[in-house]
Coordinates of C-alpha atoms and ligand atoms in Angstrom, one line a residue:
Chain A
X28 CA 26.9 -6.7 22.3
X29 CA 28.3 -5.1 19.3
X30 CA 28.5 -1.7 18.4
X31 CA 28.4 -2.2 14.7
X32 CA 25.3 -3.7 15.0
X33 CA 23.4 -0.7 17.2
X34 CA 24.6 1.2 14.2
X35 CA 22.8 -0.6 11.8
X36 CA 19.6 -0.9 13.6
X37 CA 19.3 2.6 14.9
X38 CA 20.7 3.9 11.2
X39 CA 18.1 6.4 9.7
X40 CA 18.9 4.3 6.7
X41 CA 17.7 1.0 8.1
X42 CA 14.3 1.0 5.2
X43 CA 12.1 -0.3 8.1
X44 CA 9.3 2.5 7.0
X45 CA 10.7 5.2 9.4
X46 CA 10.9 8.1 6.7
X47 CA 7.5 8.8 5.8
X48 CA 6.8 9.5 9.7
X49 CA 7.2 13.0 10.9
X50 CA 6.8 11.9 14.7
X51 CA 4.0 14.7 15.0
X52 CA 6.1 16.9 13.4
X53 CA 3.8 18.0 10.0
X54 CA 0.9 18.7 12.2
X55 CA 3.0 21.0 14.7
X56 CA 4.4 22.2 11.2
X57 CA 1.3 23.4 10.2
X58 CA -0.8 24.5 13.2
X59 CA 2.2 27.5 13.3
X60 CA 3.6 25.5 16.1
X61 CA 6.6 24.9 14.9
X62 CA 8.4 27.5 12.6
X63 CA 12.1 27.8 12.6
X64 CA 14.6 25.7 14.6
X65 CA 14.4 27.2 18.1
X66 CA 10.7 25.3 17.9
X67 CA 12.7 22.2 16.7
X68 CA 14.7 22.3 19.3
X69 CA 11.5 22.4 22.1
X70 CA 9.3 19.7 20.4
X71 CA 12.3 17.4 20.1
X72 CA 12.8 18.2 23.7
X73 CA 9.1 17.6 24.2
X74 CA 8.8 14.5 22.2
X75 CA 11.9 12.7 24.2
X76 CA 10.3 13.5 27.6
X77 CA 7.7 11.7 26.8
X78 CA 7.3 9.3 23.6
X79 CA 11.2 8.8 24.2
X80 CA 10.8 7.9 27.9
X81 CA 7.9 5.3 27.4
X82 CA 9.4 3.7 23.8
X83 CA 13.0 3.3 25.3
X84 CA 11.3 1.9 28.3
X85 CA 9.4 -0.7 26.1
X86 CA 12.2 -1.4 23.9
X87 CA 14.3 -2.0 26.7
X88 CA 11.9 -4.3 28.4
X89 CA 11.1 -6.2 25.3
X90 CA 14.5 -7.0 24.6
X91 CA 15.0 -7.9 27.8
X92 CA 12.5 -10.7 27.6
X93 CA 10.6 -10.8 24.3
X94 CA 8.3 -13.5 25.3
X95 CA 6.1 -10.3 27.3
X96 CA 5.3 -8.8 24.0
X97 CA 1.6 -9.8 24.3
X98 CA 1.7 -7.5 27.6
X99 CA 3.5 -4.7 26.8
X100 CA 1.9 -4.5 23.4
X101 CA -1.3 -4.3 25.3
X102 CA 0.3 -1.6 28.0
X103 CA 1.6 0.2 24.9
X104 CA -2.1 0.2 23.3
X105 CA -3.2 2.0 26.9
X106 CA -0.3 4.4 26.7
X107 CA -1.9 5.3 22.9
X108 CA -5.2 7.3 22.9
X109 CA -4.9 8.3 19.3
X110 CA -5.9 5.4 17.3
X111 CA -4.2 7.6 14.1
X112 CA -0.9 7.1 16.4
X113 CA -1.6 3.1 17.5
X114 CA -2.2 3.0 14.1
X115 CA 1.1 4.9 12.9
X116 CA 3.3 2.6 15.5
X117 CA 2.2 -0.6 14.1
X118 CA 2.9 0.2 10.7
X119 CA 6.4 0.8 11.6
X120 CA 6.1 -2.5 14.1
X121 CA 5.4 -4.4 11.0
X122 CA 8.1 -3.2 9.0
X123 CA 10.9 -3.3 11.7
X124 CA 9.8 -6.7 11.4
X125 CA 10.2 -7.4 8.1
X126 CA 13.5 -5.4 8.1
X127 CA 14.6 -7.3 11.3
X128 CA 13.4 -10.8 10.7
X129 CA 15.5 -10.8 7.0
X130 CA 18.9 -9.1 8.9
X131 CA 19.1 -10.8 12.6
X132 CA 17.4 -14.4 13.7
X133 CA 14.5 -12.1 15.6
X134 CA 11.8 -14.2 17.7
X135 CA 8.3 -14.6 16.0
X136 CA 5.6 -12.3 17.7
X137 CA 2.8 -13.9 16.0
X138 CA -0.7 -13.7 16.9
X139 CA -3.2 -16.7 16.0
X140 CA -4.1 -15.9 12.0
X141 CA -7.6 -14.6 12.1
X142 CA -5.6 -11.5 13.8
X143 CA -2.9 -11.3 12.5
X144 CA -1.8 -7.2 13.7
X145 CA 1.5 -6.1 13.9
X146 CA 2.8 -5.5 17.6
X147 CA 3.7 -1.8 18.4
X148 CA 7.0 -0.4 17.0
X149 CA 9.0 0.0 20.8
X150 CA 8.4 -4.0 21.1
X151 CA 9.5 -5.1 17.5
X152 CA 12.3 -2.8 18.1
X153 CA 13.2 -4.7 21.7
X154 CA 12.6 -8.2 19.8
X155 CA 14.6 -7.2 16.9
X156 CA 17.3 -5.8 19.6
X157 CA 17.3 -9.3 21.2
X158 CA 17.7 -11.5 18.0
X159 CA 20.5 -9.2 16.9
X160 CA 22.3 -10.0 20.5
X161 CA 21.9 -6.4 21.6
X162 CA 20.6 -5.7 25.3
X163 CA 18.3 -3.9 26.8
X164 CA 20.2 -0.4 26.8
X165 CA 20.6 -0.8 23.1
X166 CA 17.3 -1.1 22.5
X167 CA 16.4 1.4 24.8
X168 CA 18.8 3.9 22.9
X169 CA 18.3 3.0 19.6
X170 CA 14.5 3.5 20.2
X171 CA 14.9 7.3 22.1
X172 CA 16.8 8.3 19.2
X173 CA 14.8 7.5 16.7
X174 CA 12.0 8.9 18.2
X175 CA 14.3 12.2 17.6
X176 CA 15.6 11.6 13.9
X177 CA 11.6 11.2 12.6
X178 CA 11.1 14.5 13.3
X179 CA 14.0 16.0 12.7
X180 CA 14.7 15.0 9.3
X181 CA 11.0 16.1 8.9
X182 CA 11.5 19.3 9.3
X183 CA 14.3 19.7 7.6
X184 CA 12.0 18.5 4.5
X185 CA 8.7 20.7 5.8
X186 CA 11.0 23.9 6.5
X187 CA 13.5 23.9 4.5
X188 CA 15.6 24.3 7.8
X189 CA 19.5 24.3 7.7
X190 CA 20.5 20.5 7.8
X191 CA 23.7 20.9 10.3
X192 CA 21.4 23.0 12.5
X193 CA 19.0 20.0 12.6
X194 CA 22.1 17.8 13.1
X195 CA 23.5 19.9 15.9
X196 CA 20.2 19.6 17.9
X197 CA 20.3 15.6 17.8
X198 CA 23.5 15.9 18.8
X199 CA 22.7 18.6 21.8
X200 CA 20.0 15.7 23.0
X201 CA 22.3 12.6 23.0
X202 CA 23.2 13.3 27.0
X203 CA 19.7 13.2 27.3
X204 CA 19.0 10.1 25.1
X205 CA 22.1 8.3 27.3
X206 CA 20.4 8.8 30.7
X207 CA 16.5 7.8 29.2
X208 CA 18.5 4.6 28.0
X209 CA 20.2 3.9 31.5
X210 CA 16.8 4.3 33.0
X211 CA 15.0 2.2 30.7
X212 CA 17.8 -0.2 31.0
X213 CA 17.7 -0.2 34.9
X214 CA 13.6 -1.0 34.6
X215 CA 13.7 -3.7 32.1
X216 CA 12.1 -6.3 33.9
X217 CA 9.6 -4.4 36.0
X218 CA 5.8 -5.1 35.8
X219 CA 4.0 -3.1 32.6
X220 CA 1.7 -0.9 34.7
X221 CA 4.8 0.5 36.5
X222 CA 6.6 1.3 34.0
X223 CA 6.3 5.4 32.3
X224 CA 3.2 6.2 30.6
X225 CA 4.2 9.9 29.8
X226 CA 1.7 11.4 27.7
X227 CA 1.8 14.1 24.8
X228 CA -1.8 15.6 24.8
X229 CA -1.1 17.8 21.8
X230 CA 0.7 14.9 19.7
X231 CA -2.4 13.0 20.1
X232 CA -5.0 15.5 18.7
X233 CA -2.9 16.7 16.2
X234 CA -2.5 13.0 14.8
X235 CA -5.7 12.7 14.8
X236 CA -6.3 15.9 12.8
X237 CA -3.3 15.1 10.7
X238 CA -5.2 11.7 9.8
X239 CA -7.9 13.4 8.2
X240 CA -6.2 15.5 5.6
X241 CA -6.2 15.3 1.9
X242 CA -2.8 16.1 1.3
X243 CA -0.3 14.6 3.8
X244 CA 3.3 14.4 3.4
X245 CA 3.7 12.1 6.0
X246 CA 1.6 8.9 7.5
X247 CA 2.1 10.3 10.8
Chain B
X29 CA 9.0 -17.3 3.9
X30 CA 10.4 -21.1 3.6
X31 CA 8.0 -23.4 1.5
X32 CA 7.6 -26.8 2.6
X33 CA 7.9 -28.6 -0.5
X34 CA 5.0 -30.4 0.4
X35 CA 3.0 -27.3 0.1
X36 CA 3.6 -27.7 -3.5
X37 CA 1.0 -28.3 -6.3
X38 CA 0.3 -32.3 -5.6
X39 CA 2.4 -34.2 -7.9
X40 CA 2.4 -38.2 -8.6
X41 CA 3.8 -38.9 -5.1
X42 CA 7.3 -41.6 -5.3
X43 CA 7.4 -44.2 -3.0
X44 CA 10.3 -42.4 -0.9
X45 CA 8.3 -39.4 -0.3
X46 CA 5.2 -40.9 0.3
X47 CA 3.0 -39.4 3.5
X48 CA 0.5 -37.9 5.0
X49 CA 0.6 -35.2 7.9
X50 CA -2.8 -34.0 6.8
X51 CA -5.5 -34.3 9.4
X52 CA -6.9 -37.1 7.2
X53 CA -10.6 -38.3 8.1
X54 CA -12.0 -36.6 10.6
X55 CA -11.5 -38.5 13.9
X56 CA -8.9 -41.1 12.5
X57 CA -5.0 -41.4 12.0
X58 CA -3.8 -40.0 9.4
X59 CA -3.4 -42.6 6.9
X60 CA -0.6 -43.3 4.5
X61 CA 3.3 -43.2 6.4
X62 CA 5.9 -44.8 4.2
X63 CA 9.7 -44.3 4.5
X64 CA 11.9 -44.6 1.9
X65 CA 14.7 -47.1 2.9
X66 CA 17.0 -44.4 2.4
X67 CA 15.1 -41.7 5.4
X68 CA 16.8 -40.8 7.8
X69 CA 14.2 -42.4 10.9
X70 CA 12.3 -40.4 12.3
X71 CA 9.1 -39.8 13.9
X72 CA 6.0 -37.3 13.8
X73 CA 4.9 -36.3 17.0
X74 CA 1.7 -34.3 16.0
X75 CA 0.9 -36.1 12.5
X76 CA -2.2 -33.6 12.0
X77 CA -0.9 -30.3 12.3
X78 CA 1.5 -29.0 9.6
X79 CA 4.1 -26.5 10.7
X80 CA 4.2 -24.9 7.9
X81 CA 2.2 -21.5 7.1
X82 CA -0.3 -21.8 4.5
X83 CA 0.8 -20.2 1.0
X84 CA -1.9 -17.7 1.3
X85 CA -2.4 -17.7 -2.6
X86 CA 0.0 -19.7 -4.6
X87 CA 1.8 -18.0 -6.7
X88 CA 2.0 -13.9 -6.0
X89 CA 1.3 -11.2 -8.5
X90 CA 3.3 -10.0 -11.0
X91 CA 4.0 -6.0 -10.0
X92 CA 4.9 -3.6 -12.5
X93 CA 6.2 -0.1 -11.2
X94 CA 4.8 2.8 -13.3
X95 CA 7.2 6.0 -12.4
X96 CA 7.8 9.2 -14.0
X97 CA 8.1 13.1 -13.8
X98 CA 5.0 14.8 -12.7
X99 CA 2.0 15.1 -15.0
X100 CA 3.5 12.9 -17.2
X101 CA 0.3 10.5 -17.6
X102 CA 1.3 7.8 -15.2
X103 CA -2.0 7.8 -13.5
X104 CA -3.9 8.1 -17.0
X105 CA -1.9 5.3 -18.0
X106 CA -2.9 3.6 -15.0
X107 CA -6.7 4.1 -15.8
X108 CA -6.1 3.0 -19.0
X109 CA -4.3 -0.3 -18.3
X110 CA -7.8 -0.9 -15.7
X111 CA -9.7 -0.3 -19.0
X112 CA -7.9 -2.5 -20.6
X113 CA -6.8 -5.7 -18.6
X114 CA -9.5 -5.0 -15.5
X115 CA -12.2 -7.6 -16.9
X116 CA -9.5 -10.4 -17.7
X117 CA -7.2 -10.0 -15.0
X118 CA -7.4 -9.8 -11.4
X119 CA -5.8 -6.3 -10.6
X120 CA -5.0 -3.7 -8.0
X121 CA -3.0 -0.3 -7.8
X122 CA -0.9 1.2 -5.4
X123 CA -0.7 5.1 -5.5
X124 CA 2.1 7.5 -4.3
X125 CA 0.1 10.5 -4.9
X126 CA 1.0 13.2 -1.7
X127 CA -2.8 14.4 -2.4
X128 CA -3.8 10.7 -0.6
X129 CA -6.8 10.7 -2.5
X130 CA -6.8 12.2 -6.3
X131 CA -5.4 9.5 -8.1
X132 CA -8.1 6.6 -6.3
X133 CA -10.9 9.3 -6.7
X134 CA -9.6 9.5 -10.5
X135 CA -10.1 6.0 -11.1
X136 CA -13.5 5.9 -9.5
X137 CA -14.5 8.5 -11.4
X138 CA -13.4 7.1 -14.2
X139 CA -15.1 3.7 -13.1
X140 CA -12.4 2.2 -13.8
X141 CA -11.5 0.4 -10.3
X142 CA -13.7 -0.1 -7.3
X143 CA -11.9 1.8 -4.1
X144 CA -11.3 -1.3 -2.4
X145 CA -8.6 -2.6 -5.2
X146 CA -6.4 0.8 -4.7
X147 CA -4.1 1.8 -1.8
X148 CA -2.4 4.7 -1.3
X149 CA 0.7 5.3 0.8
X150 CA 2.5 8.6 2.4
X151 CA 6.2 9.1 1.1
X152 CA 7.7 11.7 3.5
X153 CA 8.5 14.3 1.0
X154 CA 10.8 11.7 -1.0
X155 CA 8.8 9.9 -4.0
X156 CA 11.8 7.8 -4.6
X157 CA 12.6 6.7 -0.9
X158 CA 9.6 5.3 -1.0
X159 CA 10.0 3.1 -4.3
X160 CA 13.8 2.2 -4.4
X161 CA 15.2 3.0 -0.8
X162 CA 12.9 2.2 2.0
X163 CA 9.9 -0.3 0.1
X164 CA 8.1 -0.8 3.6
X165 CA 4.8 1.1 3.0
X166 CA 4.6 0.1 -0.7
X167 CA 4.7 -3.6 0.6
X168 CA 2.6 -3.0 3.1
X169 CA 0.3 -1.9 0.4
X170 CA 0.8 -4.9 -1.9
X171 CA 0.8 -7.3 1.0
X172 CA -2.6 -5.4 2.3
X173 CA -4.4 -5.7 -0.9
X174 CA -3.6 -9.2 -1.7
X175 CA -5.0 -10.2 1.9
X176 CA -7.6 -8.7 1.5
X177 CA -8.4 -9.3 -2.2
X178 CA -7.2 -12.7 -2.3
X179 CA -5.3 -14.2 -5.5
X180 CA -4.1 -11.1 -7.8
X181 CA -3.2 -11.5 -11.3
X182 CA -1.4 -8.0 -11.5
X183 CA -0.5 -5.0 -9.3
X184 CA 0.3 -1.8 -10.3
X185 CA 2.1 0.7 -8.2
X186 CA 2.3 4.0 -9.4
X187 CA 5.3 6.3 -8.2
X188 CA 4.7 10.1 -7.0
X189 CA 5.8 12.3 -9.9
X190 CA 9.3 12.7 -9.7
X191 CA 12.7 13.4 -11.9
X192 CA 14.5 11.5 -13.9
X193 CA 16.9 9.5 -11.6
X194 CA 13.7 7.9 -9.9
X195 CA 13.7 4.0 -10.3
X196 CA 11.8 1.2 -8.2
X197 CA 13.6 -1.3 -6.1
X198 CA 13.0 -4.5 -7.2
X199 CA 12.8 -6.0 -4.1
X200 CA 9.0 -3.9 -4.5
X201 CA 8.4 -4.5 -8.5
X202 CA 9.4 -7.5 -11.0
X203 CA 9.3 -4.8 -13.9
X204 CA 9.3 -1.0 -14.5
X205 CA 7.8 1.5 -16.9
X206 CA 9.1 5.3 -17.4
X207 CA 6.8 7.4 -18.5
X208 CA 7.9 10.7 -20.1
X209 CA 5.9 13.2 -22.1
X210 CA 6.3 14.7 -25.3
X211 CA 5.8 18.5 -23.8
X212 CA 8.5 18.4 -21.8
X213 CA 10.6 18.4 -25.2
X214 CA 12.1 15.9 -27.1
X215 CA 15.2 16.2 -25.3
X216 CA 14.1 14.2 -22.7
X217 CA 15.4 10.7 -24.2
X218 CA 18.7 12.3 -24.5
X219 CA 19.3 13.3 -20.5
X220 CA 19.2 9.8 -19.8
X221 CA 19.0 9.2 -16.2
X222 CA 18.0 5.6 -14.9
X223 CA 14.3 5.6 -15.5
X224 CA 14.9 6.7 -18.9
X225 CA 17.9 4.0 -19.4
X226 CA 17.0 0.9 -17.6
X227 CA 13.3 1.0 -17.0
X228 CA 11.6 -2.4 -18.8
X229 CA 9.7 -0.4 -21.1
X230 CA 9.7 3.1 -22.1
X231 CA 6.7 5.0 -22.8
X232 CA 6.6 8.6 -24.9
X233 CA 3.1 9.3 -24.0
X234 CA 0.8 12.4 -25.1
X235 CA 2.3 12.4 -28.4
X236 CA -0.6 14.1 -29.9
X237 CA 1.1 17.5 -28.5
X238 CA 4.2 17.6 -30.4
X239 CA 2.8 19.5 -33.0
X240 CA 2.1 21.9 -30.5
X241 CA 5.7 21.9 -28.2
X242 CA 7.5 21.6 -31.6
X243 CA 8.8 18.1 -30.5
X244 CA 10.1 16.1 -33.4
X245 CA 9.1 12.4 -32.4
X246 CA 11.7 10.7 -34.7
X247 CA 14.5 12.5 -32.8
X248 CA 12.9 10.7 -29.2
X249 CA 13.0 7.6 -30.9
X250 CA 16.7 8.0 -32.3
X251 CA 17.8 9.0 -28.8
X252 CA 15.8 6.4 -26.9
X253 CA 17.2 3.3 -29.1
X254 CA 20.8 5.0 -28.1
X255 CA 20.4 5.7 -24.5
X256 CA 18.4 2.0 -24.1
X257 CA 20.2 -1.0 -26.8
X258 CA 17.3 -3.5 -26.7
X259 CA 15.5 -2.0 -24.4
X260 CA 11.9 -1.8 -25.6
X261 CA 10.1 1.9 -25.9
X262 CA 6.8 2.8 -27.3
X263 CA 4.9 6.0 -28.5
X264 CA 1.2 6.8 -27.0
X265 CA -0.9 9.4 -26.6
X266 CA -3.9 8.5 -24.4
X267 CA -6.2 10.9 -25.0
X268 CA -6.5 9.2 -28.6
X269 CA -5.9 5.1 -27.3
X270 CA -7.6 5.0 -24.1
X271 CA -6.9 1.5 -24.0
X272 CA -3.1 2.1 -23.9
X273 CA -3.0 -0.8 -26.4
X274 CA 0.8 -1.0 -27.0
X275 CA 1.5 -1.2 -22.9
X276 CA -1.8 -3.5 -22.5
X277 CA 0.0 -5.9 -25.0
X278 CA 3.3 -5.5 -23.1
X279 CA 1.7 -6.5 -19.9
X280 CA -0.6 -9.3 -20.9
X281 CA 2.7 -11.1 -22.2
X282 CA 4.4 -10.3 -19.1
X283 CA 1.8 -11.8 -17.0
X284 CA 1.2 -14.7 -19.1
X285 CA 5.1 -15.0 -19.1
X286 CA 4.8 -15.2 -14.9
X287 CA 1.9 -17.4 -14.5
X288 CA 3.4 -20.2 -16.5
X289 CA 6.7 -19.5 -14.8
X290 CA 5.2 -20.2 -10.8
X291 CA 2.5 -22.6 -12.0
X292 CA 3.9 -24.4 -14.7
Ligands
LIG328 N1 -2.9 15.7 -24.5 C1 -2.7 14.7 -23.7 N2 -2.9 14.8 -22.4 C2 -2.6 13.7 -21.6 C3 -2.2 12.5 -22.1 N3 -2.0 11.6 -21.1 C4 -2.3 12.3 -20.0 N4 -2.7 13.6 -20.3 C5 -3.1 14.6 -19.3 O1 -2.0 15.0 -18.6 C6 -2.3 15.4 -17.3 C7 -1.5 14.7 -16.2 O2 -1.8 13.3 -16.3 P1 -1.7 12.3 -15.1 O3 -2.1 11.0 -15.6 O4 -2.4 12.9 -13.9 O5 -0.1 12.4 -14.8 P2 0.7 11.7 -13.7 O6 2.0 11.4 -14.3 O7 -0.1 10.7 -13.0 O8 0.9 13.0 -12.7 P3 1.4 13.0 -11.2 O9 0.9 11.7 -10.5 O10 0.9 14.2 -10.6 O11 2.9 13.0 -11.3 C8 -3.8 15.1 -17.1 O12 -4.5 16.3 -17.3 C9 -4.1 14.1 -18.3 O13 -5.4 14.2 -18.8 C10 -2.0 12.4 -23.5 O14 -1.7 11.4 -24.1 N5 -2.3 13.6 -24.3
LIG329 MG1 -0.6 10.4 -10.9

């Protein structure tokens, strides 16, 4: 594997649709649950637990073999009550795809034409791993860090907060991000149903009241 | 996406190209299979399927990116281009308004484009990430509406209302327009900035104000002319041409321009 190339894939930078999602983050913004950077600092925390644990999981397992993308979409679409959120992963599975297809020789995840849906954003990102000849703990921590930088750079924009503070927070989480990654890594080829289906409760219903707002910042 | 050259307009057909991989009559062989004598040999092993994904719609769109400051009148100018070019050409708009649904609710109100031909798309807080750094949602958009619409003539994608250094990618649009007001002073021209510089066609719009802001519209035109060379730039006001004739013109060259470029 090459380093240079996680870089690229996991750069904030990478225009694969990533900045206009907050990762939850406008909606927690504006319920009053998140204020200052101390709240940063817990729904980060929050937000790897449990969308990092299950996307680093599928990343990983999706690089590992992409050819199970049909089933790990599907166990990704069970691990997704909020249609506003399956919705919000796709769009950003279909433009990691665009993004990865033109950089790296990435496998095809078609579906027959009359459906022609995006897969979910953890399996582009392990199929996009694997046809830039990364492996399974690249994907897996390439995709529980950018579960991370979403909302962090969010609410850097939302609250004015102090950029390096933001910064330092990523940086206080990458132990955590490493040992998600190993994890992931380690369960790569296990079945779909066993692998985590951590669940946010509170992410889910406030996507699905941040979907119905006239003004909105962010898609998600 | 690679185009089989066979997926090409039909053409008189030469005797070293000559074949079929069509499905040809139902129930039968396909029909014609010449080689040249200079082929490599080679052999089709499922004659009736083509590997090749169908061009959807021949050729794509022409896009035009309409950016600006806020309040400017790109969204006006948006309606008016609707009025104008809506019953000729096949047309749809992409919106980057943060208030999802003011500028599609404009244009219905206006009647000037059914819902179904506008999109609009979130930009995170950053207008110009959106249209020059990070395209993804504004494709989506244009990819969206074109599957859904079938064959467009023209798309217009209007930017969220931002400063002066804003400029669209053109791996989004095939040509821009800047549009700048007369109230916020005739100075305007002279700060420069990309959109101002090297947009495709400058527009001074609401010109029937400078009277009121004191903005002396001969000074915009000096400064335009010697922050753009050749670079085209035109004077509206569109509460007095609500047909935005002078951009209209621009666009139904452009278009024209395109068509005969893929298709001819
Ligand atoms: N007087 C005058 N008003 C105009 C003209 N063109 C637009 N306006 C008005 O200017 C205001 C802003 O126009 P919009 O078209 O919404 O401007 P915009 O650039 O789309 O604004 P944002 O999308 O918010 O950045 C509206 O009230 C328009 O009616 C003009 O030529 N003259
Ligand atoms: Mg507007």
């Amino acid at each position: 594997m090459s380093l240079t190339t996680l870089l690229v894939l996991a750069d904030g930078r990478l225009p694969a649709g990533g900045h206009a999602h907050s990762g939850g983050l406008e909606a927690a913004v504006s319920s009053g649950r998140v204020r200052g950077m101390a709240d940063l600092d817990g729904f980060l925390q929050g937000r790897l637990a449990t969308a990092g644990v299950v996307t680093a999981s599928f990343a990983a397992a999706a690089c590992a073999d992409p050819q199970r993308w049909r089933d790990l979409d599907a166990g990704l679409d069970a691990r997704t009550p909020s249609p506003a959120l399956r919705k919000a992963s796709r769009a950003q599975g279909r433009a990691l795809m665009r993004a990865g297809r033109i950089l790296w020789p990435v496998p095809a995840l078609d579906r027959p034409a009359a459906q022609r849906i995006a897969p979910h954003h953890p399996v582009v990102l392990g199929a996009v791993a694997h046809g830039a000849g990364l492996v399974p703990r690249d994907a897996a921590v390439a995709a529980a860090y950018g579960t991370l930088t979403g909302p962090a750079t969010a609410g850097v924009r939302l609250l004015g907060l102090d950029p390096f503070g933001a910064h330092a927070l990523l940086a206080g989480l990458a132990g955590a991000c490493d040992r998600i990654a190993d994890e992931a890594a380690a369960r790569a080829g296990d079945p779909v149903d066993t692998l985590p289906a951590a669940g946010a409760p509170l992410l889910d219903i406030g996507a699905e009241q941040h979907a119905t707002w006239e003004v909105r910042l962010f898609a998600s | 996406m690679v185009q089989h050259p066979e997926a090409q307009a039909p053409g008189p057909a030469t005797d070293a190209v000559r074949h079929s991989h069509g499905p040809g009559i139902a129930g039968q062989q396909p029909v014609v299979h010449a080689h040249g004598p200079d082929e490599v040999p080679h052999t089709h092993p499922d004659p009736a399927v083509d590997p090749h994904e169908p061009l959807l719609h021949g050729p794509r769109a022409l896009r035009v990116g309409i950016g600006g400051p806020v309040g400017s009148g790109k969204t006006a100018l948006v309606a008016a281009l609707c009025r104008a070019l809506g019953t000729r050409l096949r047309l749809a708009v992409v919106t980057n308004d943060i208030y999802t649904t003011e500028d599609a609710d404009f244009l219905l109100r206006n009647g000037v484009l059914p819902a179904e031909r506008i999109r609009a798309v979130e930009t995170g807080c950053c207008p110009h990430t959106a249209i020059r750094d990070d395209i993804s949602a504004n494709l989506d958009a244009v990819e969206d509406l074109e599957s859904s619409l079938g064959p467009l003539d023209l798309v217009l994608v209007e930017s969220g209302g931002d400063n002066l250094t804003a400029t669209f990618s053109k791996g989004l649009i095939d040509r821009q327009i800047f549009v700048v007001d007369v109230a916020g002073g005739d100075k305007v021209p002279r700060k420069g900035g990309p959109g101002v510089t090297t947009a495709d066609l400058l527009v001074i719009n609401k010109t029937d104000l400078a009277p009121l802001v004191g903005a002396d519209l001969s000074v915009m035109d000096r400064d335009a002319r010697a922050r753009r060379g050749e670079l085209p730039t035109v004077f509206l006001s569109l509460t007095q041409d609500r047909a935005a004739t002078p951009v209209a013109d621009w666009i139904r060259t452009l278009v024209a321009g395109s068509q005969h470029a893929t298709t001819g």
